[in-house]
Coordinates of C-alpha atoms in Angstrom, one line a residue:
X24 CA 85.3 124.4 71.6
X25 CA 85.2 127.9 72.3
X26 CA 84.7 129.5 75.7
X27 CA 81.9 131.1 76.7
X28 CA 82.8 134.5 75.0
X29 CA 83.4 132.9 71.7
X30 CA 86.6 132.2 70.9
X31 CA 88.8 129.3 71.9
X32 CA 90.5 130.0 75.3
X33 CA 94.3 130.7 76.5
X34 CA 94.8 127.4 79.2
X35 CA 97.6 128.1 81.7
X36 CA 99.2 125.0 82.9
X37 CA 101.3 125.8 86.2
X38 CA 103.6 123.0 86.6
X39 CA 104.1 123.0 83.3
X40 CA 107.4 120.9 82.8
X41 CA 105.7 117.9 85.2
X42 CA 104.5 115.0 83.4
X43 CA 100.5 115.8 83.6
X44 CA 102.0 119.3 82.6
X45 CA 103.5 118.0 79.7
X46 CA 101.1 115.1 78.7
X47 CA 97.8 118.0 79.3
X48 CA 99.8 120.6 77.3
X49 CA 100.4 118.2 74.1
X50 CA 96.5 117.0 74.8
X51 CA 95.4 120.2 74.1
X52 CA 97.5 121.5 71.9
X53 CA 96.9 118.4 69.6
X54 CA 93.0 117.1 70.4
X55 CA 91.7 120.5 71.2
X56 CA 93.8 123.1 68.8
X57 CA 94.4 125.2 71.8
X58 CA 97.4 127.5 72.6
X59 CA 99.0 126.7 75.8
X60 CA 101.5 128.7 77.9
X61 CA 103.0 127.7 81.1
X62 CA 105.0 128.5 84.0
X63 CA 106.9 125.9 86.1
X64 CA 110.2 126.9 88.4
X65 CA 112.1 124.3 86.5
X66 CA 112.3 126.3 83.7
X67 CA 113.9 129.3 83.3
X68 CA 112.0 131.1 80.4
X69 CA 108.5 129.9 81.2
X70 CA 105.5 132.8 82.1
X71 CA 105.7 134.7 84.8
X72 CA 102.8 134.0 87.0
X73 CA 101.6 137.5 86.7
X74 CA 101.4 138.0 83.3
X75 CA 100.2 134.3 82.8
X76 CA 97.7 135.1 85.2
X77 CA 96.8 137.9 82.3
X78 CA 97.2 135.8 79.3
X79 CA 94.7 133.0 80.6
X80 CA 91.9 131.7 80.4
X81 CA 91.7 128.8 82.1
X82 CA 94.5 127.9 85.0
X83 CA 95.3 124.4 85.3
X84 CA 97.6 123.4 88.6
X85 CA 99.5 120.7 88.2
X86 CA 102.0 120.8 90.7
X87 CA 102.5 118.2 93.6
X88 CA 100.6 117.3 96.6
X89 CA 102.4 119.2 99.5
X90 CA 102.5 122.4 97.5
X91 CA 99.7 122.8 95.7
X92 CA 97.7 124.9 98.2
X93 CA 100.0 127.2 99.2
X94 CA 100.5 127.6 95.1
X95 CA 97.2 128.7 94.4
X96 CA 96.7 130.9 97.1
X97 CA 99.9 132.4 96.1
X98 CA 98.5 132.9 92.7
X99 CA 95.3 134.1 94.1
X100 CA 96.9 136.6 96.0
X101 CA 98.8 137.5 93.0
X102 CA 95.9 137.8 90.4
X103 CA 94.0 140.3 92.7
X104 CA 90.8 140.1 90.7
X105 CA 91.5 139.9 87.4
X106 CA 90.9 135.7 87.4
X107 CA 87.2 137.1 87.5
X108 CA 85.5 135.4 84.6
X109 CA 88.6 132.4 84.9
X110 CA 88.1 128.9 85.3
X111 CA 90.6 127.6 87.4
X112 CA 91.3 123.7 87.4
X113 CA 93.8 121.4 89.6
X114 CA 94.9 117.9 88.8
X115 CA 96.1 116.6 92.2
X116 CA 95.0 113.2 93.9
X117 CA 93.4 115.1 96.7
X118 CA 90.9 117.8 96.5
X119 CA 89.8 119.2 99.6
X120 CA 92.9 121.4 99.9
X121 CA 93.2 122.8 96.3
X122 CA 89.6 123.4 95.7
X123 CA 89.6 125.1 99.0
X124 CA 92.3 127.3 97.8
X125 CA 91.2 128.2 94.6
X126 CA 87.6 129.2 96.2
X127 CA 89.7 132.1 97.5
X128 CA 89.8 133.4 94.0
X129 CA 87.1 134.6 92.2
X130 CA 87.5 132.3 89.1
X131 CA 85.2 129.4 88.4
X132 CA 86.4 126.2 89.9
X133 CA 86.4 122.7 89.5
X134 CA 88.9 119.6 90.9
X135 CA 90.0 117.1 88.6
X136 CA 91.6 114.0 89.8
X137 CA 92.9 111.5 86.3
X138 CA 93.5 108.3 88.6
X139 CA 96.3 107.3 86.2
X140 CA 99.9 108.1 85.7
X141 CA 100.2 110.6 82.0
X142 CA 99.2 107.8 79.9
X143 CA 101.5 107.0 76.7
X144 CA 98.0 107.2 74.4
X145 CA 96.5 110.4 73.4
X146 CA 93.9 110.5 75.6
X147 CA 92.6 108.8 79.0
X148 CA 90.4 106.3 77.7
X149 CA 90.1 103.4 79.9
X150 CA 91.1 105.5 82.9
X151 CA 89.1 107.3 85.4
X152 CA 88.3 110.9 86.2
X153 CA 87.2 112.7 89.3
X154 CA 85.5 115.4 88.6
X155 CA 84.5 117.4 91.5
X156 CA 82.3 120.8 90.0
X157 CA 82.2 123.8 92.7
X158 CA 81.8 126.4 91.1
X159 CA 81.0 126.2 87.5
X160 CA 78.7 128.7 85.7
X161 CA 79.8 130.2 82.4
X162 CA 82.8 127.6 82.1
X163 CA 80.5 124.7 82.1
X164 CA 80.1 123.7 78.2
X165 CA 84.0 124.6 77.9
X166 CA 84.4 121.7 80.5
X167 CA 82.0 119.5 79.6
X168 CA 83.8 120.1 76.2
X169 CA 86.9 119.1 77.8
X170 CA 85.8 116.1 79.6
X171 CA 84.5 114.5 76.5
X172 CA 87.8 115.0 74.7
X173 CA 89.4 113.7 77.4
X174 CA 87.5 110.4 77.1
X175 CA 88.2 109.0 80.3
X176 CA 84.7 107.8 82.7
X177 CA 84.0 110.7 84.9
X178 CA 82.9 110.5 88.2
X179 CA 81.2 113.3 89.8
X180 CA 82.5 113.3 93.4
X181 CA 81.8 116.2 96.1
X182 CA 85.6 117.1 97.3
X183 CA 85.5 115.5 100.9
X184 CA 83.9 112.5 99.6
X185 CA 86.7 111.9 97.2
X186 CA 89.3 111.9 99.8
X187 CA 87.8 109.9 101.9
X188 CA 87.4 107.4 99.1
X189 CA 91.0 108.0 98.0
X190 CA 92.2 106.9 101.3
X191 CA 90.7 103.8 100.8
X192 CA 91.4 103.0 97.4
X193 CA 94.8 104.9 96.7
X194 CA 95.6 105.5 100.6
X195 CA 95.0 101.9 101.7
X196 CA 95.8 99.7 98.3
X197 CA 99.5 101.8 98.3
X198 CA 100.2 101.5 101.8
X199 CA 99.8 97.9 101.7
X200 CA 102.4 97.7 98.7
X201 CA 104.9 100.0 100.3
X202 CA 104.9 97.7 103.3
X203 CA 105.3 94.4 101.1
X204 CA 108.3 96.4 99.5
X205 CA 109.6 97.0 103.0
X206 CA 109.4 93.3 104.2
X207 CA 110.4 91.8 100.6
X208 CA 113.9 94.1 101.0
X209 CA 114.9 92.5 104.5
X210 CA 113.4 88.9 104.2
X211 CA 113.6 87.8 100.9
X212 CA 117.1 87.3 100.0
X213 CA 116.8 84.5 102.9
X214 CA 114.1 82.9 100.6
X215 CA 116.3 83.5 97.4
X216 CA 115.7 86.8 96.4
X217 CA 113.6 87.7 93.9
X218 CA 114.6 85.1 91.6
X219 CA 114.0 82.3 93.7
X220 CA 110.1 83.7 94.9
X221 CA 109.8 84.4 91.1
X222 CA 110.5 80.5 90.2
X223 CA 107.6 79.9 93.0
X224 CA 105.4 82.4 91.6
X225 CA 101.5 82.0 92.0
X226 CA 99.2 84.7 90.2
X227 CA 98.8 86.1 93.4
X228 CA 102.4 86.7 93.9
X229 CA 103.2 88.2 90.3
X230 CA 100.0 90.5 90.6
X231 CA 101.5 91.6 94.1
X232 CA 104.9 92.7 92.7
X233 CA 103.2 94.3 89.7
X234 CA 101.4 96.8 91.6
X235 CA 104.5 97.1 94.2
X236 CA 106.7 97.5 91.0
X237 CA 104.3 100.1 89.5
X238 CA 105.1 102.3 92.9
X239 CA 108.5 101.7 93.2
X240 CA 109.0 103.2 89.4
X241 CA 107.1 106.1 90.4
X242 CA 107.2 109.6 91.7
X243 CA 107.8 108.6 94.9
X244 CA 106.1 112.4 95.9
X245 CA 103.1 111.3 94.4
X246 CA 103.1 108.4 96.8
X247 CA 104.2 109.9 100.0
X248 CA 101.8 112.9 98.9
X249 CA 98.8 110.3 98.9
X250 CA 99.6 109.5 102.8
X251 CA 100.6 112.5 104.2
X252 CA 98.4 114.9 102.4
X253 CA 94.9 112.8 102.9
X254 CA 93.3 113.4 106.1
X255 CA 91.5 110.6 105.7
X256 CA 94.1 108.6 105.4
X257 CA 95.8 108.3 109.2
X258 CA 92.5 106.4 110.1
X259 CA 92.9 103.7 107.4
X260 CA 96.3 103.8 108.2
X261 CA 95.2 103.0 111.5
X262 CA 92.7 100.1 111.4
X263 CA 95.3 98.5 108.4
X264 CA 97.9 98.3 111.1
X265 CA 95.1 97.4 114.3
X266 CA 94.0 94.6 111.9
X267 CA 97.8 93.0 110.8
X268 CA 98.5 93.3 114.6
X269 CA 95.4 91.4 115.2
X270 CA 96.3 88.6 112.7
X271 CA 99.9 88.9 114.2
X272 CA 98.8 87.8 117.3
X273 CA 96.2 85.3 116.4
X274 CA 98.8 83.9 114.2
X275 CA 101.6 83.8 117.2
X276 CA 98.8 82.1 119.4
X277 CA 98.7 79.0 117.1
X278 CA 95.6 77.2 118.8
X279 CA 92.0 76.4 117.2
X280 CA 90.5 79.3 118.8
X281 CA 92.9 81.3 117.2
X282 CA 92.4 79.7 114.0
X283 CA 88.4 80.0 113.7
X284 CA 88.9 83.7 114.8
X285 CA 90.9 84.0 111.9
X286 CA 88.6 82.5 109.4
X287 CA 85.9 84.5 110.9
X288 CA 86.7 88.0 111.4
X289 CA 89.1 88.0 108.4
X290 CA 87.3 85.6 106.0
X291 CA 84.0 85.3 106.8
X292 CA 82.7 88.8 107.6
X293 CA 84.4 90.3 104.5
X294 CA 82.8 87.6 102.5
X295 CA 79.1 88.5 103.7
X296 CA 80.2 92.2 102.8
X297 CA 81.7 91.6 99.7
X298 CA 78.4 89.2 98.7
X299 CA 78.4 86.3 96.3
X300 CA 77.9 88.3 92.9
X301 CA 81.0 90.9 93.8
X302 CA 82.8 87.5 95.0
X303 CA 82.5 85.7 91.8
X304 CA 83.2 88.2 89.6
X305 CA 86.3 89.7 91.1
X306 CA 87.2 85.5 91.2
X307 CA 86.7 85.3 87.9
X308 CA 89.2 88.5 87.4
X309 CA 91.9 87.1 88.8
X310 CA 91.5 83.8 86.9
X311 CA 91.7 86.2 83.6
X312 CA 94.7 87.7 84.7
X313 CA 96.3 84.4 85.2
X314 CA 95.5 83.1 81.9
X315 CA 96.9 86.6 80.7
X316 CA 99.9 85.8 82.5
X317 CA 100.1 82.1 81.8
X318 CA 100.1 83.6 77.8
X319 CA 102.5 86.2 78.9
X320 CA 105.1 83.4 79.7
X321 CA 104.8 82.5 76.1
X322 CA 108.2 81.3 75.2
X323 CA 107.7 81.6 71.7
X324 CA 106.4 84.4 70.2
X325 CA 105.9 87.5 68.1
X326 CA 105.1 91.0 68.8
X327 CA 103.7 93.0 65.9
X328 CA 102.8 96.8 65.3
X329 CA 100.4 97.6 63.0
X330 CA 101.6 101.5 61.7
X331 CA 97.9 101.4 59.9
X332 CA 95.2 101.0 62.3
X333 CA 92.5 100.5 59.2
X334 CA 90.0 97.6 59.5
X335 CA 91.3 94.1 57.8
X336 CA 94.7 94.9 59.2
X337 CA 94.9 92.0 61.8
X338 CA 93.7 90.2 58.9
X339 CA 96.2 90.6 56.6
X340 CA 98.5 90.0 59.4
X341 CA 97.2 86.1 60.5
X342 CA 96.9 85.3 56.5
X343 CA 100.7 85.6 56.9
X344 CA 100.8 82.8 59.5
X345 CA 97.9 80.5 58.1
X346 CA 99.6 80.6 54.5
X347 CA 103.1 79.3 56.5
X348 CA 101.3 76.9 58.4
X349 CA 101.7 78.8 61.8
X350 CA 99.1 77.6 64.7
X351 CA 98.8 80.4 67.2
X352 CA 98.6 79.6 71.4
X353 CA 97.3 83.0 72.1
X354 CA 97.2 86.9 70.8
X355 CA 96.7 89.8 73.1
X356 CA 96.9 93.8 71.7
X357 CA 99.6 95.3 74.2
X358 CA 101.4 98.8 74.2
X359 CA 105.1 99.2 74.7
X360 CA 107.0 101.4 77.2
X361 CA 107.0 103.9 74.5
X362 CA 103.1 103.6 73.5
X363 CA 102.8 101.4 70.9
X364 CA 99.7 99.9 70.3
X365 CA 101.3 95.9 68.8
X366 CA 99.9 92.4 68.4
X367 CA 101.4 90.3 71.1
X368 CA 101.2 86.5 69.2
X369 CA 102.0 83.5 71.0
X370 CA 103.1 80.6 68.6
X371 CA 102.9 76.8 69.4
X372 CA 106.1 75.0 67.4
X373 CA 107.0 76.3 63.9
X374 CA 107.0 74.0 61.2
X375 CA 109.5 77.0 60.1
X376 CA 112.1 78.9 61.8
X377 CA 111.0 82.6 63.2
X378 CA 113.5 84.5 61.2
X379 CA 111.7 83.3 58.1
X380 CA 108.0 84.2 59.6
X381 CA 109.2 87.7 60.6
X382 CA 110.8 88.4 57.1
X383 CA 107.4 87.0 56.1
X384 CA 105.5 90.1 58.0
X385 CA 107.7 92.4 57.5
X386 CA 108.0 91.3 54.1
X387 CA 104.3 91.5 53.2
X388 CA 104.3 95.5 54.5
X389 CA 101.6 94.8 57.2
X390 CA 103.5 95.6 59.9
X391 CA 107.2 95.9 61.9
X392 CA 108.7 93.2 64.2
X393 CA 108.9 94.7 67.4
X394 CA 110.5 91.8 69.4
X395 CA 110.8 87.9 68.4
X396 CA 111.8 84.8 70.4
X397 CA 112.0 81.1 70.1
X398 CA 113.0 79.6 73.1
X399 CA 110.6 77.0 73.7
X400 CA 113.2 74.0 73.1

């Protein structure tokens, strides 16, 4: 897609050697044919901002939380005029700040917020994208361009508004997790550590430590960024820890009057909110995920990748089962660490062994044997 004076444009990524940095820099290289130059402190030999600054096109910030203002105002300082004509793009988790900052400049100006971590697909699909539009004229084919390669579901979100919603959905949903981490670390080795809770596991429990898991492996900037650099934030902050104190106490008073307070306020009411239709089907979400799980545990099984995503593939595949007699308990399409689309396949018991079914797929070229087990005895 070319830009709006006809040719494809120059995008400079600053924060280049992050992982959006990298992951957007391959994205458009690859999906969009465009050239890409970058500067990021961490690298020695990357643009200076200057002449990047004369190079571009488009600017994409991609740097963290904390520093992103003062980056683009540095920059804006820096260009002095000649981002007239610019579109200037930031990919941070809040966007009051930055687009504040870069309406200093006198580049076009939108704030993009992917509410996922880089993905290890080619695109976003199945994520979401903020999209927050301030100042878009000439630039606005190029990004609607953009958007659609992207693939992800856009949102269109005013700046303050998505804050305040982040604080609620990021804000809120990781400060709970953090303090789960917190209590987990000095309480549960008392209850058996991890190993023992995960022998008592409900659904609840293993969709708890996923999420807490998921932040622990992260950036752990990105997280602290999400608190601290919110200002919508301290007030959710606030009413989470006003209403644990309140179920604290309640819980320490022990009586009936205590009990249907409890039920009430923290039960009741939220039910009305929520409503029966919202109710039922975030039930009937969980129950999936536990079935997911429940198939997870699959003791015996086979994960397959597919190299030729072709229709009649999976085909192929289960012909290799039925012709040995092989009843499947459940099949789910999964990704690896490394971003491998494969066929998860749980097996009931072989009438043969699993080295001579996975000789059989790998034999019949379908596909490759990413992992195999047969436990279940």
């Amino acid at each position: 897609m070319n830009g709006p004076d006809g040719r494809p444009p120059v995008v400079a990524i600053v924060g280049c050697a992050g992982a959006y940095g990298r992951w957007l820099q391959r994205f458009l290289e690859a999906r969009m044919g465009l050239q890409v130059i970058g500067h990021d402190p961490a690298l020695a030999d990357s643009e200076p901002p200057l002449a990047l600054l004369q190079r571009a096109d488009v600017v994409v910030f991609s740097t963290p939380i904390r520093d992103t203002p003062a980056i683009i105002g540095a920059f804006a300082t820096l260009a002095g005029g000649i981002e007239a004509g610019q579109l200037w793009l930031d990919l941070t988790s809040v966007k009051q700040a930055p687009v504040q900052a870069m309406l200093a400049s006198r580049a076009e100006v939108a704030g993009l917020h992917p509410m996922a971590a880089p993905p290890k697909t080619a695109t976003l699909k199945g994520h979401t994208m903020a999209v927050c539009r301030v100042r878009v004229q000439r630039w606005r084919a190029w990004l609607d361009a953009l958007l659609a390669a992207l693939q992800a579901d856009c949102v269109e979100i005013d700046a303050q508004a998505h804050d305040r919603a982040m604080a609620l959905v990021q804000g809120l949903v990781h400060a709970a997790h953090m303090a789960q981490a917190k209590v987990l670390c000095e309480l549960a080795a008392d209850a058996g550590g991890l190993p023992g809770l995960h022998a008592l596991r409900t659904t609840g429990h293993q969709l708890d430590l996923a999420v807490t898991g998921r932040i622990l492996a992260g950036n752990p900037a990105i997280y602290t960024g999400i608190q601290f650099d919110n200002p919508h934030v301290p007030l959710v902050l606030a009413r989470l820890a006003a209403a644990v104190a309140e179920l604290r106490d309640a819980v320490a008073d022990g009586d009936d009057e205590a009990r249907a307070a409890v039920t009430e306020q923290f039960l009741q009411v939220p039910a009305a909110w929520f409503g029966d239709p919202v109710l039922a089907a975030r039930s009937h979400d969980f129950e999936r995920m536990g079935y997911l799980q429940a198939d997870l545990q699959e003791r015996c099984f086979l994960s397959v990748y597919l190299p030729q995503d072709r229709p009649g593939s999976l085909r192929a595949l289960l012909d290799v089962f039925e012709r040995l007699g092989v009843n499947l308990a459940s099949i789910h399409s999964s990704r690896t660490p490394e971003g491998e689309l494969h066929f998860r396949i749980g097996l009931d018991l072989l009438p043969v062994p699993l080295a001579a079914l996975r000789a059989a797929v790998e034999g019949a070229g379908i596909g490759r044997v990413l992992d195999a087990r047969d436990d279940a005895g």
